[in-house]
Amino acid sequence: MTAIKHALQRDIFTPNDERLLSIVNVCKAGKKKRNCFLCATVTTERPVQVNVVKVKKSDKGDFYKRQTAWALRDLAVVDAKDAVKENPEFDLHFDKVYKWVASSTVEKNTFISCIWKLNQRYLRKKIDFTNVSSQLLEELPKVAEESVPSGENQSVAGGDEEAVDEYQELNAREEQDIEIMMEGCEYAISNAEAFAEKLSRELQVLDGANIQSIMASEKQVNILMKLLDEALKEVDQIEIKLSSYEEMLQSVKEQMDQISESNHLIHLSNTNNVKLLSEIEFLVNHMDLAKGHIKALQEGDLTSSRGIEACTNAADALLQCMNVALRPGHDMLHAVKQQQQRFSDLREQFARRLASHLNSVFVQQGHDQSSTLAQHSVELTLPNHHPFHRDLLRYAKLMEWLKNTDYGKYEGLTKNYMDYLSRLYEREIKDFFEVAKIKMTGTTKEGKKFGLHGSSGKLTGSTSSLNKLSVQSSGNRRSQSSSLLDMGNMSASDLDVADRTKFDKIFEQVLSELEPLCLAEQDFISKFFKLQQHQGISGSTTNEAEEMDGGNLSRSYPSGVPQTISSEKDMIRQMMTKIFRCIEPELNNLIALGDKIDSFNSLYMLVKMSHHVWTAQNVDPASFLSTTLGNVLVTVKRNFDKCISNQMKQMDEVKISKKSKVGILPFVAEFEEFAGLAESIFKNAERRGDLDKAYIKLIRAVFVSVEKVANESQKTPRDVVMMENFHHIFATLSRLKISCLEAEKKEAKQKYTDHLQSYVIYSLGQPLEKLNHFFEGVEARVAQGIREEEVSYQLAFNKQELRKVIKEYPGKEVKKGLDNLYKKVDKHLCEEENLLQVVWHSMQDEFIRQYKHFEGLIARCYPGSGITMEFTIQDILDYCSSIAQSH
């Protein structure tokens, strides 16, 4: 086994830098007996790795090869099967259970003992050794139960190492010496006992030589002993000197300890002084307000730019002193408390002085602006507030300081500003609108007709007068419709285009004056009161109510800081609503007046108002101006819808004269006027969709009403009423090119064409009545099955009868009949539509068509007879032309 162990070490483990510690010859249990070796090895390099290696003999030769290796740290259980009886079987539990049978129980026990020792030395992990004899693991209780010092551990470890290192490999020098020695004795291999005896004799010879050498060196040993005694004496003297030195140094050490302690106290004192100086400097630097700032806060001039700048700097310095972050314990110092109280008094005093001064400025602004109202009362312009805003913006930083330090006074100033400015703007805006109303209605005398009294031009708020005006307007429309039927005029309003253009310019001027006024005031409020227009206050709640009642903003906030306001943007809008509360009602009154003057004014107002709303929403969709104009736009849209409804109602209520011909109906002419006016107004407008919807409603109502009037007409034939009016509608739509009414334009053209054809056929009738009856009989015989060339043999339809009928219609009688027909058509048609020649040309074509039909029947039914009409197609053309020229 030793030779095998040596061979395995040399061939397998030494090349891998491993050292073989134990080996056991095994075979797998229950299988064919194929022997192999389990080897316990450790690496020579650190960190040490412990492995269990399976080695088996190669099938191709006598050398061994490494087959499988397991790390010892993966070993969980070592099962020896029986701790009492000798049993060569044992199990090793790695990733699975490996069952082995050793060649002998001694080898098994030696291998298990080696594994236990390797685990104790290198791994110290809990490997379960089951069914193992306690004698084999005799050191296990000591390791488990006792806690020994580190030195003992080392000795135990050393003992284990000696036990483990029982086999020591020969180095190269030793191997070379042994080989030389064995070469000197040829029988060293064949006769080991003789070789051993020879070695023993040589060892005895060496031992004798060593003893003799020692005895020869006794003199040198005695000399060495004497030298050692002298050295010991010198050491004793040195120790005495060292003791005296130590006593001297002890006193020095005590003195140095005292000096060190004193130095520590001095350093501690210096440290405390530095910290105290730092605290004092911090308080002085951060809580000391300059005398100049104090004077500015107490007596600074709030009227001059220099004084305002000094007060602003002083207020900022005061705020910094009050907001300084004190270190722990500072607030307990009497001086700090006294300084903080002084700062609070200064803040309160300056805030009160600032609020009083700004209130005075607000009041003075109201008086100054009132004095300038007279010069704007004649012109349609609003006073300019830019100088006032410019003067107040000098106080913007002070307002921000007041907002951060004393929110109560800041809120009071906000309310006072809204109260003063709302009264001022109300006077300015009302006077401005009165001038606009006077300019719309012309003179004061004319203005009374629309509910204006005196030079002030105020609207009477009576509901009855509004209703009366509405009835009068409706009555005027109906009277206009009647007069249109009688006189044939196409005017739809008492006001001409110039009056409507004038109203449009005045309304645009009103909106153009209001828009910059509101935007300038909103911008000033944002800058002066330090309110963000596009960003809400962080942490604000949106589900709590924010109310304004009589100019009071209701809030609940701790320590003067607002918490429930949804956003500063909402506050701006509420302030604007309070200040300009009169704009919306005044605009509504102006719109009502314009609608009473002329309902078509709603078209101008809808376009202008839509454009201004679109512009305002592009700037800020939630602003006061955008919201107010949006509300007014709803009113304008209602008036526009009302205008459309009134026109449709007038169409439904129209009455025609029974004594005169109808001609172009008044509502058809009104639609033409409305469409032309609307197209000029709504060109490139934002609200084109509203107009298109109105067009659809109106044109359908026009179609229905035209048919209704045509059915009720007694003087004028139904086809003429339909033909003339639908021709007029088609011409209007073709001229205006309204894209949304393309289908209606085609429908109007179709109706015009159909009724033109119907009227021509109805009016022309049967100009050659007897001849027509004759040929109807001929067609009836052909329909019964008689051949066309045989019809002439019928007694009632022979050639003689045909000649007799033809002689009754000479050219002179035909011309007379056509002349009477022309006069009849001329009485039916109206002059303004100028359709007489169109109708007469259509009748000429229809008459020629009948003539050709008769000529064809004669040619087919009476071939070779030589029978012809008394007049030709050229005669018909000459008759029609001469009749048209004579009239």
mmCIF file of N, CA, C and O in Angstrom, residues 730-796:
data_model
loop_
_atom_site.group_PDB
_atom_site.id
_atom_site.type_symbol
_atom_site.label_atom_id
_atom_site.label_comp_id
_atom_site.label_asym_id
_atom_site.label_seq_id
_atom_site.Cartn_x
_atom_site.Cartn_y
_atom_site.Cartn_z
ATOM 1 N N PHE A 730 -81.480 80.005 -57.621
ATOM 2 C CA PHE A 730 -80.341 79.383 -58.306
ATOM 3 C C PHE A 730 -79.316 80.437 -58.722
ATOM 4 O O PHE A 730 -78.101 80.244 -58.561
ATOM 5 N N ALA A 731 -79.797 81.554 -59.245
ATOM 6 C CA ALA A 731 -78.877 82.621 -59.653
ATOM 7 C C ALA A 731 -78.123 83.185 -58.447
ATOM 8 O O ALA A 731 -76.924 83.471 -58.517
ATOM 9 N N THR A 732 -78.829 83.359 -57.331
ATOM 10 C CA THR A 732 -78.187 83.879 -56.107
ATOM 11 C C THR A 732 -77.099 82.931 -55.618
ATOM 12 O O THR A 732 -75.972 83.351 -55.310
ATOM 13 N N LEU A 733 -77.411 81.637 -55.521
ATOM 14 C CA LEU A 733 -76.438 80.655 -55.023
ATOM 15 C C LEU A 733 -75.258 80.507 -55.979
ATOM 16 O O LEU A 733 -74.121 80.278 -55.546
ATOM 17 N N SER A 734 -75.523 80.630 -57.289
ATOM 18 C CA SER A 734 -74.427 80.538 -58.256
ATOM 19 C C SER A 734 -73.493 81.731 -58.131
ATOM 20 O O SER A 734 -72.273 81.603 -58.284
ATOM 21 N N ARG A 735 -74.065 82.895 -57.862
ATOM 22 C CA ARG A 735 -73.244 84.100 -57.747
ATOM 23 C C ARG A 735 -72.428 84.095 -56.460
ATOM 24 O O ARG A 735 -71.255 84.464 -56.460
ATOM 25 N N LEU A 736 -73.030 83.673 -55.354
ATOM 26 C CA LEU A 736 -72.336 83.734 -54.060
ATOM 27 C C LEU A 736 -71.386 82.557 -53.843
ATOM 28 O O LEU A 736 -70.468 82.645 -53.020
ATOM 29 N N LYS A 737 -71.643 81.428 -54.543
ATOM 30 C CA LYS A 737 -70.770 80.244 -54.432
ATOM 31 C C LYS A 737 -70.601 79.792 -52.984
ATOM 32 O O LYS A 737 -69.502 79.714 -52.448
ATOM 33 N N ILE A 738 -71.726 79.506 -52.341
ATOM 34 C CA ILE A 738 -71.732 79.030 -50.949
ATOM 35 C C ILE A 738 -71.560 77.509 -50.969
ATOM 36 O O ILE A 738 -72.432 76.781 -51.462
ATOM 37 N N SER A 739 -70.438 77.035 -50.442
ATOM 38 C CA SER A 739 -70.082 75.619 -50.584
ATOM 39 C C SER A 739 -71.073 74.694 -49.885
ATOM 40 O O SER A 739 -71.356 73.600 -50.382
ATOM 41 N N CYS A 740 -71.614 75.115 -48.746
ATOM 42 C CA CYS A 740 -72.509 74.222 -47.989
ATOM 43 C C CYS A 740 -73.881 74.086 -48.644
ATOM 44 O O CYS A 740 -74.686 73.236 -48.225
ATOM 45 N N LEU A 741 -74.191 74.923 -49.658
ATOM 46 C CA LEU A 741 -75.502 74.900 -50.315
ATOM 47 C C LEU A 741 -75.414 74.385 -51.756
ATOM 48 O O LEU A 741 -76.274 74.699 -52.583
ATOM 49 N N GLU A 742 -74.379 73.613 -52.060
ATOM 50 C CA GLU A 742 -74.238 73.081 -53.404
ATOM 51 C C GLU A 742 -75.407 72.168 -53.769
ATOM 52 O O GLU A 742 -75.948 72.222 -54.886
ATOM 53 N N ALA A 743 -75.806 71.328 -52.830
ATOM 54 C CA ALA A 743 -76.932 70.428 -53.102
ATOM 55 C C ALA A 743 -78.216 71.218 -53.315
ATOM 56 O O ALA A 743 -79.024 70.902 -54.210
ATOM 57 N N GLU A 744 -78.447 72.254 -52.511
ATOM 58 C CA GLU A 744 -79.645 73.086 -52.658
ATOM 59 C C GLU A 744 -79.613 73.862 -53.984
ATOM 60 O O GLU A 744 -80.653 74.110 -54.597
ATOM 61 N N LYS A 745 -78.410 74.279 -54.415
ATOM 62 C CA LYS A 745 -78.299 74.980 -55.704
ATOM 63 C C LYS A 745 -78.722 74.050 -56.843
ATOM 64 O O LYS A 745 -79.475 74.457 -57.750
ATOM 65 N N LYS A 746 -78.272 72.802 -56.807
ATOM 66 C CA LYS A 746 -78.671 71.845 -57.836
ATOM 67 C C LYS A 746 -80.173 71.571 -57.788
ATOM 68 O O LYS A 746 -80.839 71.456 -58.827
ATOM 69 N N GLU A 747 -80.699 71.487 -56.564
ATOM 70 C CA GLU A 747 -82.131 71.247 -56.418
ATOM 71 C C GLU A 747 -82.937 72.423 -56.962
ATOM 72 O O GLU A 747 -83.973 72.242 -57.627
ATOM 73 N N ALA A 748 -82.479 73.660 -56.686
ATOM 74 C CA ALA A 748 -83.182 74.836 -57.193
ATOM 75 C C ALA A 748 -83.162 74.861 -58.725
ATOM 76 O O ALA A 748 -84.175 75.195 -59.364
ATOM 77 N N LYS A 749 -82.045 74.512 -59.313
ATOM 78 C CA LYS A 749 -81.955 74.490 -60.779
ATOM 79 C C LYS A 749 -82.900 73.446 -61.369
ATOM 80 O O LYS A 749 -83.572 73.689 -62.390
ATOM 81 N N GLN A 750 -82.964 72.277 -60.711
ATOM 82 C CA GLN A 750 -83.846 71.213 -61.192
ATOM 83 C C GLN A 750 -85.309 71.635 -61.108
ATOM 84 O O GLN A 750 -86.103 71.408 -62.048
ATOM 85 N N LYS A 751 -85.687 72.266 -59.989
ATOM 86 C CA LYS A 751 -87.075 72.727 -59.829
ATOM 87 C C LYS A 751 -87.416 73.794 -60.875
ATOM 88 O O LYS A 751 -88.519 73.807 -61.451
ATOM 89 N N TYR A 752 -86.472 74.711 -61.090
ATOM 90 C CA TYR A 752 -86.697 75.754 -62.093
ATOM 91 C C TYR A 752 -86.899 75.137 -63.475
ATOM 92 O O TYR A 752 -87.839 75.490 -64.211
ATOM 93 N N THR A 753 -86.068 74.177 -63.839
ATOM 94 C CA THR A 753 -86.165 73.537 -65.158
ATOM 95 C C THR A 753 -87.473 72.767 -65.300
ATOM 96 O O THR A 753 -88.158 72.846 -66.333
ATOM 97 N N ASP A 754 -87.823 72.008 -64.247
ATOM 98 C CA ASP A 754 -89.052 71.205 -64.313
ATOM 99 C C ASP A 754 -90.287 72.083 -64.476
ATOM 100 O O ASP A 754 -91.184 71.799 -65.299
ATOM 101 N N HIS A 755 -90.360 73.159 -63.688
ATOM 102 C CA HIS A 755 -91.563 74.000 -63.741
ATOM 103 C C HIS A 755 -91.582 74.857 -65.004
ATOM 104 O O HIS A 755 -92.669 75.218 -65.489
ATOM 105 N N LEU A 756 -90.425 75.204 -65.556
ATOM 106 C CA LEU A 756 -90.388 75.884 -66.847
ATOM 107 C C LEU A 756 -90.982 74.988 -67.930
ATOM 108 O O LEU A 756 -91.830 75.418 -68.729
ATOM 109 N N GLN A 757 -90.584 73.738 -67.953
ATOM 110 C CA GLN A 757 -91.097 72.799 -68.951
ATOM 111 C C GLN A 757 -92.593 72.569 -68.755
ATOM 112 O O GLN A 757 -93.385 72.542 -69.728
ATOM 113 N N SER A 758 -93.002 72.434 -67.487
ATOM 114 C CA SER A 758 -94.423 72.222 -67.206
ATOM 115 C C SER A 758 -95.259 73.420 -67.642
ATOM 116 O O SER A 758 -96.346 73.263 -68.217
ATOM 117 N N TYR A 759 -94.768 74.623 -67.372
ATOM 118 C CA TYR A 759 -95.516 75.831 -67.745
ATOM 119 C C TYR A 759 -95.579 75.979 -69.264
ATOM 120 O O TYR A 759 -96.631 76.358 -69.824
ATOM 121 N N VAL A 760 -94.496 75.681 -69.970
ATOM 122 C CA VAL A 760 -94.490 75.770 -71.437
ATOM 123 C C VAL A 760 -95.507 74.818 -72.035
ATOM 124 O O VAL A 760 -96.316 75.194 -72.910
ATOM 125 N N ILE A 761 -95.513 73.577 -71.560
ATOM 126 C CA ILE A 761 -96.454 72.590 -72.110
ATOM 127 C C ILE A 761 -97.894 72.982 -71.797
ATOM 128 O O ILE A 761 -98.794 72.911 -72.647
ATOM 129 N N TYR A 762 -98.100 73.460 -70.533
ATOM 130 C CA TYR A 762 -99.458 73.831 -70.116
ATOM 131 C C TYR A 762 -99.956 75.045 -70.904
ATOM 132 O O TYR A 762 -101.108 75.107 -71.360
ATOM 133 N N SER A 763 -99.095 76.059 -71.091
ATOM 134 C CA SER A 763 -99.512 77.286 -71.765
ATOM 135 C C SER A 763 -99.676 77.067 -73.267
ATOM 136 O O SER A 763 -100.602 77.615 -73.899
ATOM 137 N N LEU A 764 -98.778 76.294 -73.896
ATOM 138 C CA LEU A 764 -98.856 76.084 -75.339
ATOM 139 C C LEU A 764 -100.067 75.244 -75.703
ATOM 140 O O LEU A 764 -100.764 75.528 -76.690
ATOM 141 N N GLY A 765 -100.352 74.254 -74.881
ATOM 142 C CA GLY A 765 -101.526 73.410 -75.113
ATOM 143 C C GLY A 765 -101.469 72.722 -76.460
ATOM 144 O O GLY A 765 -100.467 72.112 -76.831
ATOM 145 N N GLN A 766 -102.566 72.853 -77.240
ATOM 146 C CA GLN A 766 -102.654 72.276 -78.577
ATOM 147 C C GLN A 766 -102.981 73.402 -79.569
ATOM 148 O O GLN A 766 -104.153 73.692 -79.854
ATOM 149 N N PRO A 767 -101.968 74.091 -80.070
ATOM 150 C CA PRO A 767 -102.233 75.233 -80.968
ATOM 151 C C PRO A 767 -102.971 74.823 -82.250
ATOM 152 O O PRO A 767 -103.751 75.586 -82.813
ATOM 153 N N LEU A 768 -102.787 73.586 -82.758
ATOM 154 C CA LEU A 768 -103.490 73.073 -83.937
ATOM 155 C C LEU A 768 -104.438 71.978 -83.451
ATOM 156 O O LEU A 768 -104.185 70.784 -83.624
ATOM 157 N N GLU A 769 -105.513 72.386 -82.795
ATOM 158 C CA GLU A 769 -106.333 71.451 -82.011
ATOM 159 C C GLU A 769 -106.972 70.374 -82.899
ATOM 160 O O GLU A 769 -106.869 69.175 -82.606
ATOM 161 N N LYS A 770 -107.618 70.747 -84.014
ATOM 162 C CA LYS A 770 -108.291 69.761 -84.870
ATOM 163 C C LYS A 770 -107.276 68.836 -85.510
ATOM 164 O O LYS A 770 -107.509 67.616 -85.621
ATOM 165 N N LEU A 771 -106.167 69.420 -85.962
ATOM 166 C CA LEU A 771 -105.128 68.591 -86.559
ATOM 167 C C LEU A 771 -104.567 67.610 -85.534
ATOM 168 O O LEU A 771 -104.283 66.450 -85.850
ATOM 169 N N ASN A 772 -104.443 68.081 -84.306
ATOM 170 C CA ASN A 772 -103.926 67.214 -83.238
ATOM 171 C C ASN A 772 -104.884 66.062 -82.967
ATOM 172 O O ASN A 772 -104.470 64.915 -82.802
ATOM 173 N N HIS A 773 -106.216 66.359 -82.959
ATOM 174 C CA HIS A 773 -107.201 65.291 -82.730
ATOM 175 C C HIS A 773 -107.178 64.283 -83.886
ATOM 176 O O HIS A 773 -107.333 63.068 -83.670
ATOM 177 N N PHE A 774 -106.988 64.795 -85.134
ATOM 178 C CA PHE A 774 -106.934 63.914 -86.305
ATOM 179 C C PHE A 774 -105.790 62.913 -86.176
ATOM 180 O O PHE A 774 -105.973 61.701 -86.361
ATOM 181 N N PHE A 775 -104.625 63.406 -85.858
ATOM 182 C CA PHE A 775 -103.458 62.510 -85.771
ATOM 183 C C PHE A 775 -103.494 61.616 -84.533
ATOM 184 O O PHE A 775 -102.890 60.544 -84.525
ATOM 185 N N GLU A 776 -104.210 62.036 -83.492
ATOM 186 C CA GLU A 776 -104.412 61.123 -82.352
ATOM 187 C C GLU A 776 -105.212 59.906 -82.791
ATOM 188 O O GLU A 776 -104.945 58.773 -82.358
ATOM 189 N N GLY A 777 -106.207 60.150 -83.672
ATOM 190 C CA GLY A 777 -106.963 59.021 -84.212
ATOM 191 C C GLY A 777 -106.102 58.122 -85.055
ATOM 192 O O GLY A 777 -106.237 56.887 -85.026
ATOM 193 N N VAL A 778 -105.212 58.725 -85.863
ATOM 194 C CA VAL A 778 -104.299 57.923 -86.686
ATOM 195 C C VAL A 778 -103.415 57.048 -85.797
ATOM 196 O O VAL A 778 -103.251 55.837 -86.057
ATOM 197 N N GLU A 779 -102.869 57.612 -84.747
ATOM 198 C CA GLU A 779 -101.993 56.849 -83.831
ATOM 199 C C GLU A 779 -102.765 55.749 -83.130
ATOM 200 O O GLU A 779 -102.228 54.664 -82.860
ATOM 201 N N ALA A 780 -104.088 55.995 -82.883
ATOM 202 C CA ALA A 780 -104.910 54.962 -82.236
ATOM 203 C C ALA A 780 -105.119 53.778 -83.175
ATOM 204 O O ALA A 780 -105.085 52.606 -82.738
ATOM 205 N N ARG A 781 -105.311 54.053 -84.503
ATOM 206 C CA ARG A 781 -105.481 52.949 -85.447
ATOM 207 C C ARG A 781 -104.198 52.139 -85.567
ATOM 208 O O ARG A 781 -104.234 50.895 -85.623
ATOM 209 N N VAL A 782 -103.097 52.829 -85.586
ATOM 210 C CA VAL A 782 -101.807 52.111 -85.651
ATOM 211 C C VAL A 782 -101.610 51.265 -84.413
ATOM 212 O O VAL A 782 -101.136 50.123 -84.479
ATOM 213 N N ALA A 783 -102.012 51.785 -83.290
ATOM 214 C CA ALA A 783 -101.874 51.038 -82.034
ATOM 215 C C ALA A 783 -102.758 49.803 -82.028
ATOM 216 O O ALA A 783 -102.438 48.799 -81.376
ATOM 217 N N GLN A 784 -103.907 49.859 -82.813
ATOM 218 C CA GLN A 784 -104.808 48.700 -82.858
ATOM 219 C C GLN A 784 -104.289 47.594 -83.788
ATOM 220 O O GLN A 784 -104.860 46.520 -83.837
ATOM 221 N N GLY A 785 -103.198 47.897 -84.537
ATOM 222 C CA GLY A 785 -102.618 46.858 -85.382
ATOM 223 C C GLY A 785 -102.645 47.160 -86.850
ATOM 224 O O GLY A 785 -102.144 46.357 -87.662
ATOM 225 N N ILE A 786 -103.281 48.275 -87.258
ATOM 226 C CA ILE A 786 -103.327 48.623 -88.668
ATOM 227 C C ILE A 786 -101.975 49.175 -89.072
ATOM 228 O O ILE A 786 -101.390 49.987 -88.360
ATOM 229 N N ARG A 787 -101.485 48.732 -90.210
ATOM 230 C CA ARG A 787 -100.206 49.208 -90.704
ATOM 231 C C ARG A 787 -100.322 50.686 -91.074
ATOM 232 O O ARG A 787 -101.374 51.164 -91.491
ATOM 233 N N GLU A 788 -99.216 51.434 -90.914
ATOM 234 C CA GLU A 788 -99.240 52.868 -91.105
ATOM 235 C C GLU A 788 -99.626 53.242 -92.539
ATOM 236 O O GLU A 788 -100.400 54.191 -92.773
ATOM 237 N N GLU A 789 -99.094 52.493 -93.552
ATOM 238 C CA GLU A 789 -99.403 52.836 -94.939
ATOM 239 C C GLU A 789 -100.832 52.492 -95.327
ATOM 240 O O GLU A 789 -101.344 52.902 -96.386
ATOM 241 N N GLU A 790 -101.573 51.745 -94.486
ATOM 242 C CA GLU A 790 -102.956 51.375 -94.754
ATOM 243 C C GLU A 790 -103.950 52.282 -94.046
ATOM 244 O O GLU A 790 -105.169 52.120 -94.213
ATOM 245 N N VAL A 791 -103.443 53.202 -93.192
ATOM 246 C CA VAL A 791 -104.351 54.081 -92.454
ATOM 247 C C VAL A 791 -105.130 54.972 -93.411
ATOM 248 O O VAL A 791 -106.313 55.307 -93.198
ATOM 249 N N SER A 792 -104.518 55.365 -94.542
ATOM 250 C CA SER A 792 -105.170 56.283 -95.481
ATOM 251 C C SER A 792 -106.418 55.660 -96.135
ATOM 252 O O SER A 792 -107.224 56.369 -96.737
ATOM 253 N N TYR A 793 -106.595 54.325 -96.015
ATOM 254 C CA TYR A 793 -107.770 53.663 -96.585
ATOM 255 C C TYR A 793 -108.943 53.659 -95.607
ATOM 256 O O TYR A 793 -110.029 53.200 -95.953
ATOM 257 N N GLN A 794 -108.713 54.121 -94.392
ATOM 258 C CA GLN A 794 -109.805 54.256 -93.425
ATOM 259 C C GLN A 794 -110.642 55.465 -93.812
ATOM 260 O O GLN A 794 -110.116 56.530 -94.166
ATOM 261 N N LEU A 795 -111.961 55.328 -93.719
ATOM 262 C CA LEU A 795 -112.867 56.367 -94.193
ATOM 263 C C LEU A 795 -112.687 57.672 -93.434
ATOM 264 O O LEU A 795 -112.654 58.767 -94.030
ATOM 265 N N ALA A 796 -112.519 57.588 -92.126
ATOM 266 C CA ALA A 796 -112.420 58.817 -91.315
ATOM 267 C C ALA A 796 -111.048 59.447 -91.400
ATOM 268 O O ALA A 796 -110.881 60.619 -90.987
#
